[in-house]
PDB file of N, CA, C and O in Angstrom:
ATOM      1  N   MET A   6      -3.368  13.925   3.052  1.00 69.00           N
ATOM      2  CA  MET A   6      -4.190  14.899   2.366  1.00 69.00           C
ATOM      3  C   MET A   6      -5.320  14.140   1.675  1.00 69.00           C
ATOM      4  O   MET A   6      -5.089  13.116   1.045  1.00 69.00           O
ATOM      5  N   ASP A   7      -6.519  14.644   1.800  1.00 74.00           N
ATOM      6  CA  ASP A   7      -7.683  14.052   1.150  1.00 74.00           C
ATOM      7  C   ASP A   7      -7.450  13.988  -0.360  1.00 74.00           C
ATOM      8  O   ASP A   7      -6.910  14.926  -0.951  1.00 74.00           O
ATOM      9  N   SER A   8      -7.855  12.882  -0.972  1.00 76.00           N
ATOM     10  CA  SER A   8      -7.563  12.694  -2.402  1.00 76.00           C
ATOM     11  C   SER A   8      -8.223  13.748  -3.284  1.00 76.00           C
ATOM     12  O   SER A   8      -7.646  14.155  -4.295  1.00 76.00           O
ATOM     13  N   ASN A   9      -9.409  14.219  -2.919  1.00 79.00           N
ATOM     14  CA  ASN A   9     -10.058  15.268  -3.723  1.00 79.00           C
ATOM     15  C   ASN A   9      -9.306  16.584  -3.619  1.00 79.00           C
ATOM     16  O   ASN A   9      -9.160  17.299  -4.606  1.00 79.00           O
ATOM     17  N   VAL A  10      -8.827  16.902  -2.433  1.00 77.00           N
ATOM     18  CA  VAL A  10      -8.044  18.124  -2.236  1.00 77.00           C
ATOM     19  C   VAL A  10      -6.727  18.014  -3.000  1.00 77.00           C
ATOM     20  O   VAL A  10      -6.302  18.956  -3.658  1.00 77.00           O
ATOM     21  N   PHE A  11      -6.108  16.845  -2.924  1.00 81.00           N
ATOM     22  CA  PHE A  11      -4.841  16.618  -3.618  1.00 81.00           C
ATOM     23  C   PHE A  11      -5.013  16.822  -5.124  1.00 81.00           C
ATOM     24  O   PHE A  11      -4.222  17.515  -5.755  1.00 81.00           O
ATOM     25  N   LYS A  12      -6.064  16.246  -5.696  1.00 83.00           N
ATOM     26  CA  LYS A  12      -6.323  16.422  -7.125  1.00 83.00           C
ATOM     27  C   LYS A  12      -6.565  17.886  -7.462  1.00 83.00           C
ATOM     28  O   LYS A  12      -6.071  18.397  -8.449  1.00 83.00           O
ATOM     29  N   GLY A  13      -7.343  18.562  -6.619  1.00 83.00           N
ATOM     30  CA  GLY A  13      -7.673  19.957  -6.875  1.00 83.00           C
ATOM     31  C   GLY A  13      -6.474  20.884  -6.815  1.00 83.00           C
ATOM     32  O   GLY A  13      -6.408  21.883  -7.525  1.00 83.00           O
ATOM     33  N   LYS A  14      -5.516  20.550  -5.982  1.00 87.00           N
ATOM     34  CA  LYS A  14      -4.326  21.397  -5.811  1.00 87.00           C
ATOM     35  C   LYS A  14      -3.125  20.893  -6.602  1.00 87.00           C
ATOM     36  O   LYS A  14      -2.034  21.429  -6.463  1.00 87.00           O
ATOM     37  N   TRP A  15      -3.321  19.864  -7.410  1.00 90.00           N
ATOM     38  CA  TRP A  15      -2.186  19.226  -8.063  1.00 90.00           C
ATOM     39  C   TRP A  15      -1.350  20.193  -8.872  1.00 90.00           C
ATOM     40  O   TRP A  15      -0.118  20.150  -8.832  1.00 90.00           O
ATOM     41  N   ASN A  16      -1.970  21.091  -9.632  1.00 87.00           N
ATOM     42  CA  ASN A  16      -1.180  22.017 -10.444  1.00 87.00           C
ATOM     43  C   ASN A  16      -0.274  22.878  -9.579  1.00 87.00           C
ATOM     44  O   ASN A  16       0.845  23.204  -9.979  1.00 87.00           O
ATOM     45  N   GLN A  17      -0.730  23.242  -8.385  1.00 87.00           N
ATOM     46  CA  GLN A  17       0.096  24.023  -7.470  1.00 87.00           C
ATOM     47  C   GLN A  17       1.192  23.158  -6.852  1.00 87.00           C
ATOM     48  O   GLN A  17       2.299  23.625  -6.590  1.00 87.00           O
ATOM     49  N   LEU A  18       0.876  21.887  -6.608  1.00 91.00           N
ATOM     50  CA  LEU A  18       1.809  21.001  -5.912  1.00 91.00           C
ATOM     51  C   LEU A  18       2.844  20.357  -6.826  1.00 91.00           C
ATOM     52  O   LEU A  18       3.853  19.842  -6.347  1.00 91.00           O
ATOM     53  N   LYS A  19       2.614  20.386  -8.130  1.00 93.00           N
ATOM     54  CA  LYS A  19       3.561  19.748  -9.052  1.00 93.00           C
ATOM     55  C   LYS A  19       4.976  20.297  -8.890  1.00 93.00           C
ATOM     56  O   LYS A  19       5.936  19.533  -8.889  1.00 93.00           O
ATOM     57  N   GLY A  20       5.091  21.591  -8.748  1.00 92.00           N
ATOM     58  CA  GLY A  20       6.412  22.190  -8.573  1.00 92.00           C
ATOM     59  C   GLY A  20       7.078  21.724  -7.291  1.00 92.00           C
ATOM     60  O   GLY A  20       8.285  21.470  -7.269  1.00 92.00           O
ATOM     61  N   GLU A  21       6.296  21.605  -6.237  1.00 93.00           N
ATOM     62  CA  GLU A  21       6.833  21.118  -4.968  1.00 93.00           C
ATOM     63  C   GLU A  21       7.258  19.656  -5.085  1.00 93.00           C
ATOM     64  O   GLU A  21       8.290  19.260  -4.539  1.00 93.00           O
ATOM     65  N   ALA A  22       6.480  18.871  -5.806  1.00 95.00           N
ATOM     66  CA  ALA A  22       6.831  17.464  -6.020  1.00 95.00           C
ATOM     67  C   ALA A  22       8.123  17.358  -6.821  1.00 95.00           C
ATOM     68  O   ALA A  22       8.984  16.523  -6.529  1.00 95.00           O
ATOM     69  N   LYS A  23       8.268  18.220  -7.805  1.00 94.00           N
ATOM     70  CA  LYS A  23       9.481  18.210  -8.636  1.00 94.00           C
ATOM     71  C   LYS A  23      10.717  18.563  -7.794  1.00 94.00           C
ATOM     72  O   LYS A  23      11.778  17.966  -7.964  1.00 94.00           O
ATOM     73  N   LYS A  24      10.554  19.521  -6.868  1.00 95.00           N
ATOM     74  CA  LYS A  24      11.663  19.872  -5.970  1.00 95.00           C
ATOM     75  C   LYS A  24      12.019  18.710  -5.054  1.00 95.00           C
ATOM     76  O   LYS A  24      13.192  18.432  -4.809  1.00 95.00           O
ATOM     77  N   GLN A  25      10.997  18.049  -4.527  1.00 95.00           N
ATOM     78  CA  GLN A  25      11.198  16.949  -3.579  1.00 95.00           C
ATOM     79  C   GLN A  25      11.828  15.734  -4.251  1.00 95.00           C
ATOM     80  O   GLN A  25      12.699  15.096  -3.694  1.00 95.00           O
ATOM     81  N   TRP A  26      11.326  15.412  -5.442  1.00 97.00           N
ATOM     82  CA  TRP A  26      11.756  14.202  -6.152  1.00 97.00           C
ATOM     83  C   TRP A  26      12.249  14.584  -7.536  1.00 97.00           C
ATOM     84  O   TRP A  26      11.522  14.504  -8.524  1.00 97.00           O
ATOM     85  N   GLY A  27      13.489  14.976  -7.623  1.00 96.00           N
ATOM     86  CA  GLY A  27      14.076  15.452  -8.875  1.00 96.00           C
ATOM     87  C   GLY A  27      14.128  14.425  -9.995  1.00 96.00           C
ATOM     88  O   GLY A  27      14.254  14.784 -11.153  1.00 96.00           O
ATOM     89  N   LYS A  28      14.030  13.135  -9.651  1.00 97.00           N
ATOM     90  CA  LYS A  28      14.058  12.110 -10.693  1.00 97.00           C
ATOM     91  C   LYS A  28      12.731  11.997 -11.431  1.00 97.00           C
ATOM     92  O   LYS A  28      12.669  11.353 -12.470  1.00 97.00           O
ATOM     93  N   LEU A  29      11.671  12.597 -10.887  1.00 97.00           N
ATOM     94  CA  LEU A  29      10.379  12.557 -11.571  1.00 97.00           C
ATOM     95  C   LEU A  29      10.400  13.564 -12.716  1.00 97.00           C
ATOM     96  O   LEU A  29      10.767  14.709 -12.534  1.00 97.00           O
ATOM     97  N   THR A  30      10.003  13.120 -13.882  1.00 96.00           N
ATOM     98  CA  THR A  30       9.981  13.997 -15.053  1.00 96.00           C
ATOM     99  C   THR A  30       8.650  14.753 -15.108  1.00 96.00           C
ATOM    100  O   THR A  30       7.691  14.395 -14.416  1.00 96.00           O
ATOM    101  N   ASP A  31       8.601  15.747 -15.967  1.00 95.00           N
ATOM    102  CA  ASP A  31       7.340  16.460 -16.182  1.00 95.00           C
ATOM    103  C   ASP A  31       6.273  15.496 -16.692  1.00 95.00           C
ATOM    104  O   ASP A  31       5.108  15.598 -16.314  1.00 95.00           O
ATOM    105  N   ASP A  32       6.678  14.568 -17.544  1.00 96.00           N
ATOM    106  CA  ASP A  32       5.727  13.567 -18.049  1.00 96.00           C
ATOM    107  C   ASP A  32       5.204  12.691 -16.911  1.00 96.00           C
ATOM    108  O   ASP A  32       4.016  12.361 -16.869  1.00 96.00           O
ATOM    109  N   ASP A  33       6.093  12.303 -15.989  1.00 96.00           N
ATOM    110  CA  ASP A  33       5.662  11.522 -14.826  1.00 96.00           C
ATOM    111  C   ASP A  33       4.595  12.281 -14.043  1.00 96.00           C
ATOM    112  O   ASP A  33       3.570  11.720 -13.666  1.00 96.00           O
ATOM    113  N   LEU A  34       4.860  13.550 -13.821  1.00 95.00           N
ATOM    114  CA  LEU A  34       3.936  14.365 -13.024  1.00 95.00           C
ATOM    115  C   LEU A  34       2.616  14.579 -13.763  1.00 95.00           C
ATOM    116  O   LEU A  34       1.558  14.644 -13.125  1.00 95.00           O
ATOM    117  N   ASP A  35       2.671  14.647 -15.078  1.00 94.00           N
ATOM    118  CA  ASP A  35       1.434  14.755 -15.859  1.00 94.00           C
ATOM    119  C   ASP A  35       0.614  13.470 -15.746  1.00 94.00           C
ATOM    120  O   ASP A  35      -0.610  13.515 -15.646  1.00 94.00           O
ATOM    121  N   VAL A  36       1.286  12.327 -15.765  1.00 95.00           N
ATOM    122  CA  VAL A  36       0.605  11.039 -15.630  1.00 95.00           C
ATOM    123  C   VAL A  36      -0.028  10.915 -14.246  1.00 95.00           C
ATOM    124  O   VAL A  36      -1.141  10.416 -14.106  1.00 95.00           O
ATOM    125  N   VAL A  37       0.667  11.390 -13.221  1.00 95.00           N
ATOM    126  CA  VAL A  37       0.157  11.316 -11.849  1.00 95.00           C
ATOM    127  C   VAL A  37      -1.172  12.064 -11.741  1.00 95.00           C
ATOM    128  O   VAL A  37      -2.117  11.561 -11.131  1.00 95.00           O
ATOM    129  N   ALA A  38      -1.242  13.233 -12.319  1.00 93.00           N
ATOM    130  CA  ALA A  38      -2.481  14.024 -12.386  1.00 93.00           C
ATOM    131  C   ALA A  38      -3.215  14.100 -11.054  1.00 93.00           C
ATOM    132  O   ALA A  38      -4.433  14.020 -11.004  1.00 93.00           O
ATOM    133  N   GLY A  39      -2.469  14.224  -9.978  1.00 90.00           N
ATOM    134  CA  GLY A  39      -3.089  14.420  -8.676  1.00 90.00           C
ATOM    135  C   GLY A  39      -3.614  13.158  -8.025  1.00 90.00           C
ATOM    136  O   GLY A  39      -4.394  13.234  -7.081  1.00 90.00           O
ATOM    137  N   GLU A  40      -3.192  11.997  -8.492  1.00 93.00           N
ATOM    138  CA  GLU A  40      -3.640  10.746  -7.892  1.00 93.00           C
ATOM    139  C   GLU A  40      -2.518  10.162  -7.045  1.00 93.00           C
ATOM    140  O   GLU A  40      -1.441   9.837  -7.546  1.00 93.00           O
ATOM    141  N   LYS A  41      -2.808  10.024  -5.763  1.00 93.00           N
ATOM    142  CA  LYS A  41      -1.809   9.540  -4.793  1.00 93.00           C
ATOM    143  C   LYS A  41      -1.202   8.214  -5.220  1.00 93.00           C
ATOM    144  O   LYS A  41       0.014   8.045  -5.193  1.00 93.00           O
ATOM    145  N   ASP A  42      -2.035   7.259  -5.611  1.00 95.00           N
ATOM    146  CA  ASP A  42      -1.526   5.931  -5.957  1.00 95.00           C
ATOM    147  C   ASP A  42      -0.563   5.982  -7.137  1.00 95.00           C
ATOM    148  O   ASP A  42       0.434   5.250  -7.163  1.00 95.00           O
ATOM    149  N   LYS A  43      -0.848   6.850  -8.079  1.00 96.00           N
ATOM    150  CA  LYS A  43       0.052   6.983  -9.238  1.00 96.00           C
ATOM    151  C   LYS A  43       1.373   7.613  -8.814  1.00 96.00           C
ATOM    152  O   LYS A  43       2.429   7.211  -9.298  1.00 96.00           O
ATOM    153  N   LEU A  44       1.317   8.591  -7.914  1.00 97.00           N
ATOM    154  CA  LEU A  44       2.552   9.207  -7.433  1.00 97.00           C
ATOM    155  C   LEU A  44       3.386   8.188  -6.665  1.00 97.00           C
ATOM    156  O   LEU A  44       4.596   8.084  -6.871  1.00 97.00           O
ATOM    157  N   VAL A  45       2.740   7.427  -5.807  1.00 97.00           N
ATOM    158  CA  VAL A  45       3.450   6.391  -5.052  1.00 97.00           C
ATOM    159  C   VAL A  45       4.089   5.397  -6.028  1.00 97.00           C
ATOM    160  O   VAL A  45       5.248   4.998  -5.854  1.00 97.00           O
ATOM    161  N   GLY A  46       3.363   5.016  -7.068  1.00 97.00           N
ATOM    162  CA  GLY A  46       3.908   4.103  -8.071  1.00 97.00           C
ATOM    163  C   GLY A  46       5.117   4.677  -8.790  1.00 97.00           C
ATOM    164  O   GLY A  46       6.098   3.969  -9.044  1.00 97.00           O
ATOM    165  N   LYS A  47       5.043   5.957  -9.113  1.00 97.00           N
ATOM    166  CA  LYS A  47       6.182   6.601  -9.788  1.00 97.00           C
ATOM    167  C   LYS A  47       7.391   6.673  -8.859  1.00 97.00           C
ATOM    168  O   LYS A  47       8.533   6.536  -9.302  1.00 97.00           O
ATOM    169  N   LEU A  48       7.156   6.896  -7.565  1.00 97.00           N
ATOM    170  CA  LEU A  48       8.269   6.907  -6.608  1.00 97.00           C
ATOM    171  C   LEU A  48       8.915   5.530  -6.537  1.00 97.00           C
ATOM    172  O   LEU A  48      10.145   5.420  -6.486  1.00 97.00           O
ATOM    173  N   GLN A  49       8.099   4.494  -6.564  1.00 98.00           N
ATOM    174  CA  GLN A  49       8.636   3.139  -6.571  1.00 98.00           C
ATOM    175  C   GLN A  49       9.474   2.907  -7.826  1.00 98.00           C
ATOM    176  O   GLN A  49      10.581   2.365  -7.757  1.00 98.00           O
ATOM    177  N   GLU A  50       8.937   3.333  -8.949  1.00 97.00           N
ATOM    178  CA  GLU A  50       9.592   3.113 -10.236  1.00 97.00           C
ATOM    179  C   GLU A  50      10.913   3.869 -10.349  1.00 97.00           C
ATOM    180  O   GLU A  50      11.941   3.306 -10.729  1.00 97.00           O
ATOM    181  N   ARG A  51      10.904   5.150 -10.023  1.00 97.00           N
ATOM    182  CA  ARG A  51      12.094   5.993 -10.221  1.00 97.00           C
ATOM    183  C   ARG A  51      13.157   5.812  -9.136  1.00 97.00           C
ATOM    184  O   ARG A  51      14.344   5.956  -9.399  1.00 97.00           O
ATOM    185  N   TYR A  52      12.716   5.545  -7.899  1.00 97.00           N
ATOM    186  CA  TYR A  52      13.664   5.494  -6.788  1.00 97.00           C
ATOM    187  C   TYR A  52      13.897   4.087  -6.252  1.00 97.00           C
ATOM    188  O   TYR A  52      14.719   3.899  -5.362  1.00 97.00           O
ATOM    189  N   GLY A  53      13.136   3.105  -6.748  1.00 97.00           N
ATOM    190  CA  GLY A  53      13.316   1.735  -6.290  1.00 97.00           C
ATOM    191  C   GLY A  53      12.805   1.498  -4.884  1.00 97.00           C
ATOM    192  O   GLY A  53      13.232   0.551  -4.212  1.00 97.00           O
ATOM    193  N   HIS A  54      11.888   2.342  -4.425  1.00 96.00           N
ATOM    194  CA  HIS A  54      11.320   2.183  -3.087  1.00 96.00           C
ATOM    195  C   HIS A  54      10.320   1.041  -3.057  1.00 96.00           C
ATOM    196  O   HIS A  54       9.669   0.758  -4.061  1.00 96.00           O
ATOM    197  N   SER A  55      10.163   0.447  -1.877  1.00 97.00           N
ATOM    198  CA  SER A  55       9.049  -0.476  -1.677  1.00 97.00           C
ATOM    199  C   SER A  55       7.777   0.358  -1.619  1.00 97.00           C
ATOM    200  O   SER A  55       7.831   1.575  -1.447  1.00 97.00           O
ATOM    201  N   LYS A  56       6.636  -0.310  -1.747  1.00 97.00           N
ATOM    202  CA  LYS A  56       5.370   0.430  -1.697  1.00 97.00           C
ATOM    203  C   LYS A  56       5.218   1.141  -0.356  1.00 97.00           C
ATOM    204  O   LYS A  56       4.819   2.300  -0.302  1.00 97.00           O
ATOM    205  N   ASP A  57       5.566   0.454   0.736  1.00 97.00           N
ATOM    206  CA  ASP A  57       5.459   1.067   2.070  1.00 97.00           C
ATOM    207  C   ASP A  57       6.367   2.282   2.207  1.00 97.00           C
ATOM    208  O   ASP A  57       5.959   3.312   2.737  1.00 97.00           O
ATOM    209  N   ALA A  58       7.581   2.163   1.718  1.00 98.00           N
ATOM    210  CA  ALA A  58       8.526   3.280   1.813  1.00 98.00           C
ATOM    211  C   ALA A  58       8.048   4.460   0.967  1.00 98.00           C
ATOM    212  O   ALA A  58       8.128   5.616   1.403  1.00 98.00           O
ATOM    213  N   ALA A  59       7.534   4.180  -0.215  1.00 98.00           N
ATOM    214  CA  ALA A  59       7.036   5.250  -1.093  1.00 98.00           C
ATOM    215  C   ALA A  59       5.821   5.932  -0.466  1.00 98.00           C
ATOM    216  O   ALA A  59       5.694   7.158  -0.528  1.00 98.00           O
ATOM    217  N   GLU A  60       4.940   5.158   0.149  1.00 97.00           N
ATOM    218  CA  GLU A  60       3.773   5.747   0.806  1.00 97.00           C
ATOM    219  C   GLU A  60       4.178   6.606   2.004  1.00 97.00           C
ATOM    220  O   GLU A  60       3.619   7.676   2.219  1.00 97.00           O
ATOM    221  N   ARG A  61       5.170   6.138   2.769  1.00 97.00           N
ATOM    222  CA  ARG A  61       5.669   6.940   3.898  1.00 97.00           C
ATOM    223  C   ARG A  61       6.252   8.249   3.398  1.00 97.00           C
ATOM    224  O   ARG A  61       6.009   9.316   3.967  1.00 97.00           O
ATOM    225  N   GLU A  62       7.028   8.169   2.335  1.00 96.00           N
ATOM    226  CA  GLU A  62       7.636   9.380   1.776  1.00 96.00           C
ATOM    227  C   GLU A  62       6.555  10.348   1.290  1.00 96.00           C
ATOM    228  O   GLU A  62       6.627  11.550   1.531  1.00 96.00           O
ATOM    229  N   TYR A  63       5.542   9.812   0.611  1.00 95.00           N
ATOM    230  CA  TYR A  63       4.417  10.650   0.169  1.00 95.00           C
ATOM    231  C   TYR A  63       3.724  11.285   1.374  1.00 95.00           C
ATOM    232  O   TYR A  63       3.438  12.489   1.364  1.00 95.00           O
ATOM    233  N   ASN A  64       3.431  10.488   2.395  1.00 94.00           N
ATOM    234  CA  ASN A  64       2.719  11.004   3.575  1.00 94.00           C
ATOM    235  C   ASN A  64       3.514  12.096   4.277  1.00 94.00           C
ATOM    236  O   ASN A  64       2.945  13.107   4.695  1.00 94.00           O
ATOM    237  N   ASP A  65       4.818  11.899   4.405  1.00 95.00           N
ATOM    238  CA  ASP A  65       5.668  12.930   5.017  1.00 95.00           C
ATOM    239  C   ASP A  65       5.624  14.216   4.192  1.00 95.00           C
ATOM    240  O   ASP A  65       5.510  15.307   4.733  1.00 95.00           O
ATOM    241  N   TRP A  66       5.722  14.063   2.890  1.00 94.00           N
ATOM    242  CA  TRP A  66       5.710  15.229   1.986  1.00 94.00           C
ATOM    243  C   TRP A  66       4.364  15.925   2.017  1.00 94.00           C
ATOM    244  O   TRP A  66       4.296  17.137   2.174  1.00 94.00           O
ATOM    245  N   SER A  67       3.298  15.177   1.870  1.00 90.00           N
ATOM    246  CA  SER A  67       1.968  15.795   1.775  1.00 90.00           C
ATOM    247  C   SER A  67       1.516  16.412   3.093  1.00 90.00           C
ATOM    248  O   SER A  67       0.680  17.322   3.079  1.00 90.00           O
ATOM    249  N   SER A  68       2.062  15.949   4.201  1.00 90.00           N
ATOM    250  CA  SER A  68       1.655  16.517   5.499  1.00 90.00           C
ATOM    251  C   SER A  68       2.031  17.997   5.605  1.00 90.00           C
ATOM    252  O   SER A  68       1.410  18.733   6.357  1.00 90.00           O
ATOM    253  N   ARG A  69       2.989  18.434   4.823  1.00 88.00           N
ATOM    254  CA  ARG A  69       3.377  19.853   4.824  1.00 88.00           C
ATOM    255  C   ARG A  69       2.325  20.753   4.199  1.00 88.00           C
ATOM    256  O   ARG A  69       2.347  21.961   4.395  1.00 88.00           O
ATOM    257  N   PHE A  70       1.396  20.159   3.439  1.00 82.00           N
ATOM    258  CA  PHE A  70       0.426  20.946   2.697  1.00 82.00           C
ATOM    259  C   PHE A  70      -0.989  20.840   3.259  1.00 82.00           C
ATOM    260  O   PHE A  70      -1.922  21.349   2.675  1.00 82.00           O
ATOM    261  N   ARG A  71      -1.129  20.181   4.380  1.00 72.00           N
ATOM    262  CA  ARG A  71      -2.460  20.057   4.988  1.00 72.00           C
ATOM    263  C   ARG A  71      -2.898  21.390   5.525  1.00 72.00           C
ATOM    264  O   ARG A  71      -2.119  22.168   6.048  1.00 72.00           O
ATOM    265  N   GLU A  72      -4.181  21.628   5.395  1.00 58.00           N
ATOM    266  CA  GLU A  72      -4.733  22.916   5.866  1.00 58.00           C
ATOM    267  C   GLU A  72      -5.201  22.804   7.288  1.00 58.00           C
ATOM    268  O   GLU A  72      -5.622  21.839   7.771  1.00 58.00           O
TER     269      GLU A  72
END
């Protein structure tokens, strides 16, 4: 998903992110604020994923929301 589109839709996508990754807190999602790199970092932090694994997980998740 394009980073500008992701930022613009972040408020709508936060709930979906929370469903997908239950370990992410509301504060985590507020910090992410629609920035892919921050979300990937939070996935690494909360789930212990490598950067590549976190990016793959993000890409799989975000592909569901492409227009």
